[in-house]
């Protein structure tokens, strides 16, 4: 079976979506499911193109044994809607922006991450203006969501 191609999207592509990318990749590797997915991340905004993730996301990932320091920010682009099977926005605003950009016939690929992963209609809140404790909460939420997402993809594959 071909890997599910997953694109995580947030606003800046420096806090939430690169962390989600690192967490999903690490969980898949730990569960022996690395070949089931290919994963990337992008932002709806252009402020952080070429930038590494926010140091607070790098740090919380590192504390959990994951290295995301090599990732670099990019903006979502039209070809992404062809290139990925699932385009998962971190919050409702990201999902709205993605649906506006998406070619009509491909907009069904766009979902709210937590809703798709675990059936919970819940945003992953933007932690950019919050303190370091928000990044541990972010990590826990992304780990739970990515774990549910892998279960869902694994069920689909079997
Ligand atoms: P992210 O967080 O969308 O989780 O990467 C943000 C990062 C930067 C900005 C906003 C949100 N910003 O306005 O630069």
Tab-separated table of C-alpha atoms and ligand atoms in Angstrom:
chain	number	residue	atom	x	y	z
A	1	UNK	CA	0.000	0.000	0.000
A	2	UNK	CA	1.242	3.456	-0.881
A	3	UNK	CA	2.078	5.702	2.076
A	4	UNK	CA	-0.563	8.249	3.114
A	5	UNK	CA	0.847	11.663	2.237
A	6	UNK	CA	0.057	14.035	5.083
A	7	UNK	CA	0.585	17.800	5.235
A	8	UNK	CA	0.182	19.550	8.594
A	9	UNK	CA	-0.670	23.233	8.320
A	10	UNK	CA	-0.684	26.086	10.832
A	11	UNK	CA	-0.275	29.858	10.489
A	12	UNK	CA	3.488	30.388	10.729
A	13	UNK	CA	4.906	26.862	10.209
A	14	UNK	CA	7.266	27.412	13.133
A	15	UNK	CA	5.336	26.294	16.259
A	16	UNK	CA	2.522	23.778	15.784
A	17	UNK	CA	2.839	22.133	12.369
A	18	UNK	CA	6.598	21.380	12.429
A	19	UNK	CA	6.129	19.867	15.887
A	20	UNK	CA	3.208	17.786	14.582
A	21	UNK	CA	5.399	16.670	11.671
A	22	UNK	CA	8.206	15.582	14.016
A	23	UNK	CA	5.824	13.856	16.435
A	24	UNK	CA	3.986	11.895	13.736
A	25	UNK	CA	7.237	10.793	12.106
A	26	UNK	CA	8.695	9.714	15.462
A	27	UNK	CA	5.560	7.846	16.596
A	28	UNK	CA	5.323	6.048	13.257
A	29	UNK	CA	8.987	5.018	13.491
A	30	UNK	CA	8.567	3.807	17.082
A	31	UNK	CA	5.549	1.705	16.104
A	32	UNK	CA	7.213	0.248	13.004
A	33	UNK	CA	4.783	2.140	10.767
A	34	UNK	CA	7.220	4.536	9.098
A	35	UNK	CA	6.494	3.162	5.625
A	36	UNK	CA	2.773	3.898	6.072
A	37	UNK	CA	3.154	7.692	5.940
A	38	UNK	CA	5.023	10.518	4.349
A	39	UNK	CA	4.705	13.787	6.206
A	40	UNK	CA	5.502	17.464	5.749
A	41	UNK	CA	4.303	20.777	7.173
A	42	UNK	CA	3.595	24.287	5.896
A	43	UNK	CA	2.059	27.608	6.957
A	44	UNK	CA	-0.755	29.678	5.521
A	45	UNK	CA	1.354	32.805	6.210
A	46	UNK	CA	4.658	33.800	4.594
A	47	UNK	CA	6.472	35.413	7.561
A	48	UNK	CA	8.697	32.435	8.389
A	49	UNK	CA	9.690	31.005	5.017
A	50	UNK	CA	13.150	29.442	5.409
A	51	UNK	CA	13.145	29.769	9.216
A	52	UNK	CA	13.804	26.920	11.633
A	53	UNK	CA	10.996	26.041	14.059
A	54	UNK	CA	10.437	28.287	17.078
A	55	UNK	CA	13.073	27.441	19.729
A	56	UNK	CA	10.304	26.510	22.183
A	57	UNK	CA	8.985	23.852	19.775
A	58	UNK	CA	12.535	22.608	19.142
A	59	UNK	CA	13.075	22.407	22.910
A	60	UNK	CA	9.873	20.559	23.796
A	61	UNK	CA	10.487	18.100	20.959
A	62	UNK	CA	14.056	17.560	22.178
A	63	UNK	CA	12.824	16.841	25.719
A	64	UNK	CA	10.697	14.087	24.223
A	65	UNK	CA	13.545	12.643	22.156
A	66	UNK	CA	12.635	14.208	18.800
A	67	UNK	CA	14.870	16.477	16.692
A	68	UNK	CA	12.967	19.010	14.578
A	69	UNK	CA	15.803	21.560	14.367
A	70	UNK	CA	16.494	20.775	10.694
A	71	UNK	CA	12.984	21.647	9.494
A	72	UNK	CA	12.459	24.933	7.631
A	73	UNK	CA	9.331	27.026	7.214
A	74	UNK	CA	7.432	27.164	3.964
A	75	UNK	CA	4.095	28.452	2.771
A	76	UNK	CA	1.293	26.212	1.500
A	77	UNK	CA	1.155	26.301	-2.272
A	78	UNK	CA	-1.383	25.220	-4.896
A	79	UNK	CA	0.536	22.040	-5.921
A	80	UNK	CA	0.261	20.826	-2.304
A	81	UNK	CA	-3.415	20.056	-2.864
A	82	UNK	CA	-2.403	17.519	-5.517
A	83	UNK	CA	0.730	16.278	-3.792
A	84	UNK	CA	-0.885	15.300	-0.457
A	85	UNK	CA	-3.762	12.987	0.455
A	86	UNK	CA	-4.611	14.664	3.745
A	87	UNK	CA	-4.157	18.346	4.514
A	88	UNK	CA	-4.707	18.829	8.218
A	89	UNK	CA	-5.160	22.350	9.622
A	90	UNK	CA	-4.356	22.932	13.277
A	91	UNK	CA	-7.266	25.289	13.907
A	92	UNK	CA	-10.471	26.467	12.307
A	93	UNK	CA	-8.815	29.552	10.851
A	94	UNK	CA	-6.171	27.409	9.129
A	95	UNK	CA	-8.912	25.158	7.730
A	96	UNK	CA	-10.852	28.159	6.375
A	97	UNK	CA	-7.726	29.574	4.712
A	98	UNK	CA	-6.904	26.173	3.190
A	99	UNK	CA	-10.433	25.677	1.845
A	100	UNK	CA	-10.258	29.119	0.222
A	101	UNK	CA	-7.002	28.218	-1.515
A	102	UNK	CA	-7.922	24.675	-2.516
A	103	UNK	CA	-9.141	23.841	-6.012
A	104	UNK	CA	-12.835	22.932	-5.505
A	105	UNK	CA	-12.390	19.293	-6.513
A	106	UNK	CA	-9.577	18.814	-3.964
A	107	UNK	CA	-10.995	20.700	-0.975
A	108	UNK	CA	-12.279	17.429	0.581
A	109	UNK	CA	-8.647	16.665	1.451
A	110	UNK	CA	-8.701	19.526	3.979
A	111	UNK	CA	-9.694	18.675	7.560
A	112	UNK	CA	-9.335	19.988	11.084
A	113	UNK	CA	-6.497	17.854	12.482
A	114	UNK	CA	-8.009	16.811	15.829
A	115	UNK	CA	-11.432	16.200	14.294
A	116	UNK	CA	-9.983	13.939	11.603
A	117	UNK	CA	-7.606	12.174	13.979
A	118	UNK	CA	-9.824	11.563	16.975
A	119	UNK	CA	-13.321	12.788	16.159
A	120	UNK	CA	-12.954	15.720	18.566
A	121	UNK	CA	-13.967	19.036	17.025
A	122	UNK	CA	-11.111	20.833	18.742
A	123	UNK	CA	-8.512	23.417	17.700
A	124	UNK	CA	-4.823	23.037	18.466
A	125	UNK	CA	-4.433	26.546	19.951
A	126	UNK	CA	-1.741	28.920	18.689
A	127	UNK	CA	0.940	28.979	21.433
A	128	UNK	CA	3.052	31.753	19.882
A	129	UNK	CA	2.267	34.414	22.506
A	130	UNK	CA	2.105	31.984	25.444
A	131	UNK	CA	4.717	30.813	27.928
A	132	UNK	CA	6.813	27.648	27.818
A	133	UNK	CA	4.149	25.595	29.641
A	134	UNK	CA	1.876	26.075	26.620
A	135	UNK	CA	4.422	24.189	24.538
A	136	UNK	CA	4.296	21.136	26.790
A	137	UNK	CA	0.468	21.212	26.529
A	138	UNK	CA	0.872	21.562	22.766
A	139	UNK	CA	3.191	18.565	22.681
A	140	UNK	CA	0.748	16.416	24.680
A	141	UNK	CA	-2.146	17.365	22.415
A	142	UNK	CA	-0.155	16.653	19.252
A	143	UNK	CA	1.078	13.334	20.608
A	144	UNK	CA	-2.496	12.248	21.414
A	145	UNK	CA	-3.752	13.425	18.016
A	146	UNK	CA	-0.893	11.830	16.060
A	147	UNK	CA	-1.345	8.578	17.932
A	148	UNK	CA	-5.064	8.517	17.025
A	149	UNK	CA	-4.235	9.476	13.445
A	150	UNK	CA	-1.829	6.545	13.110
A	151	UNK	CA	-4.468	4.169	14.504
A	152	UNK	CA	-6.984	5.466	11.994
A	153	UNK	CA	-4.540	5.096	9.087
A	154	UNK	CA	-3.489	1.641	10.276
A	155	UNK	CA	-7.146	0.501	10.400
A	156	UNK	CA	-7.686	1.835	6.894
A	157	UNK	CA	-4.606	-0.034	5.640
A	158	UNK	CA	-5.600	-3.392	7.135
B	1	LIG	P1	2.242	28.587	14.363
B	1	LIG	O1	2.455	29.816	15.367
B	1	LIG	O2	1.132	28.955	13.439
B	1	LIG	O3	1.882	27.451	15.287
B	1	LIG	O4	3.579	28.378	13.666
B	1	LIG	C1	2.678	31.117	14.891
B	1	LIG	C2	3.954	31.486	14.562
B	1	LIG	C3	4.217	32.774	14.101
B	1	LIG	C4	3.171	33.662	13.978
B	1	LIG	C5	1.880	33.279	14.300
B	1	LIG	C6	1.642	31.993	14.755
B	1	LIG	N1	3.441	34.965	13.530
B	1	LIG	O5	2.505	35.799	13.536
B	1	LIG	O6	4.574	35.273	13.119
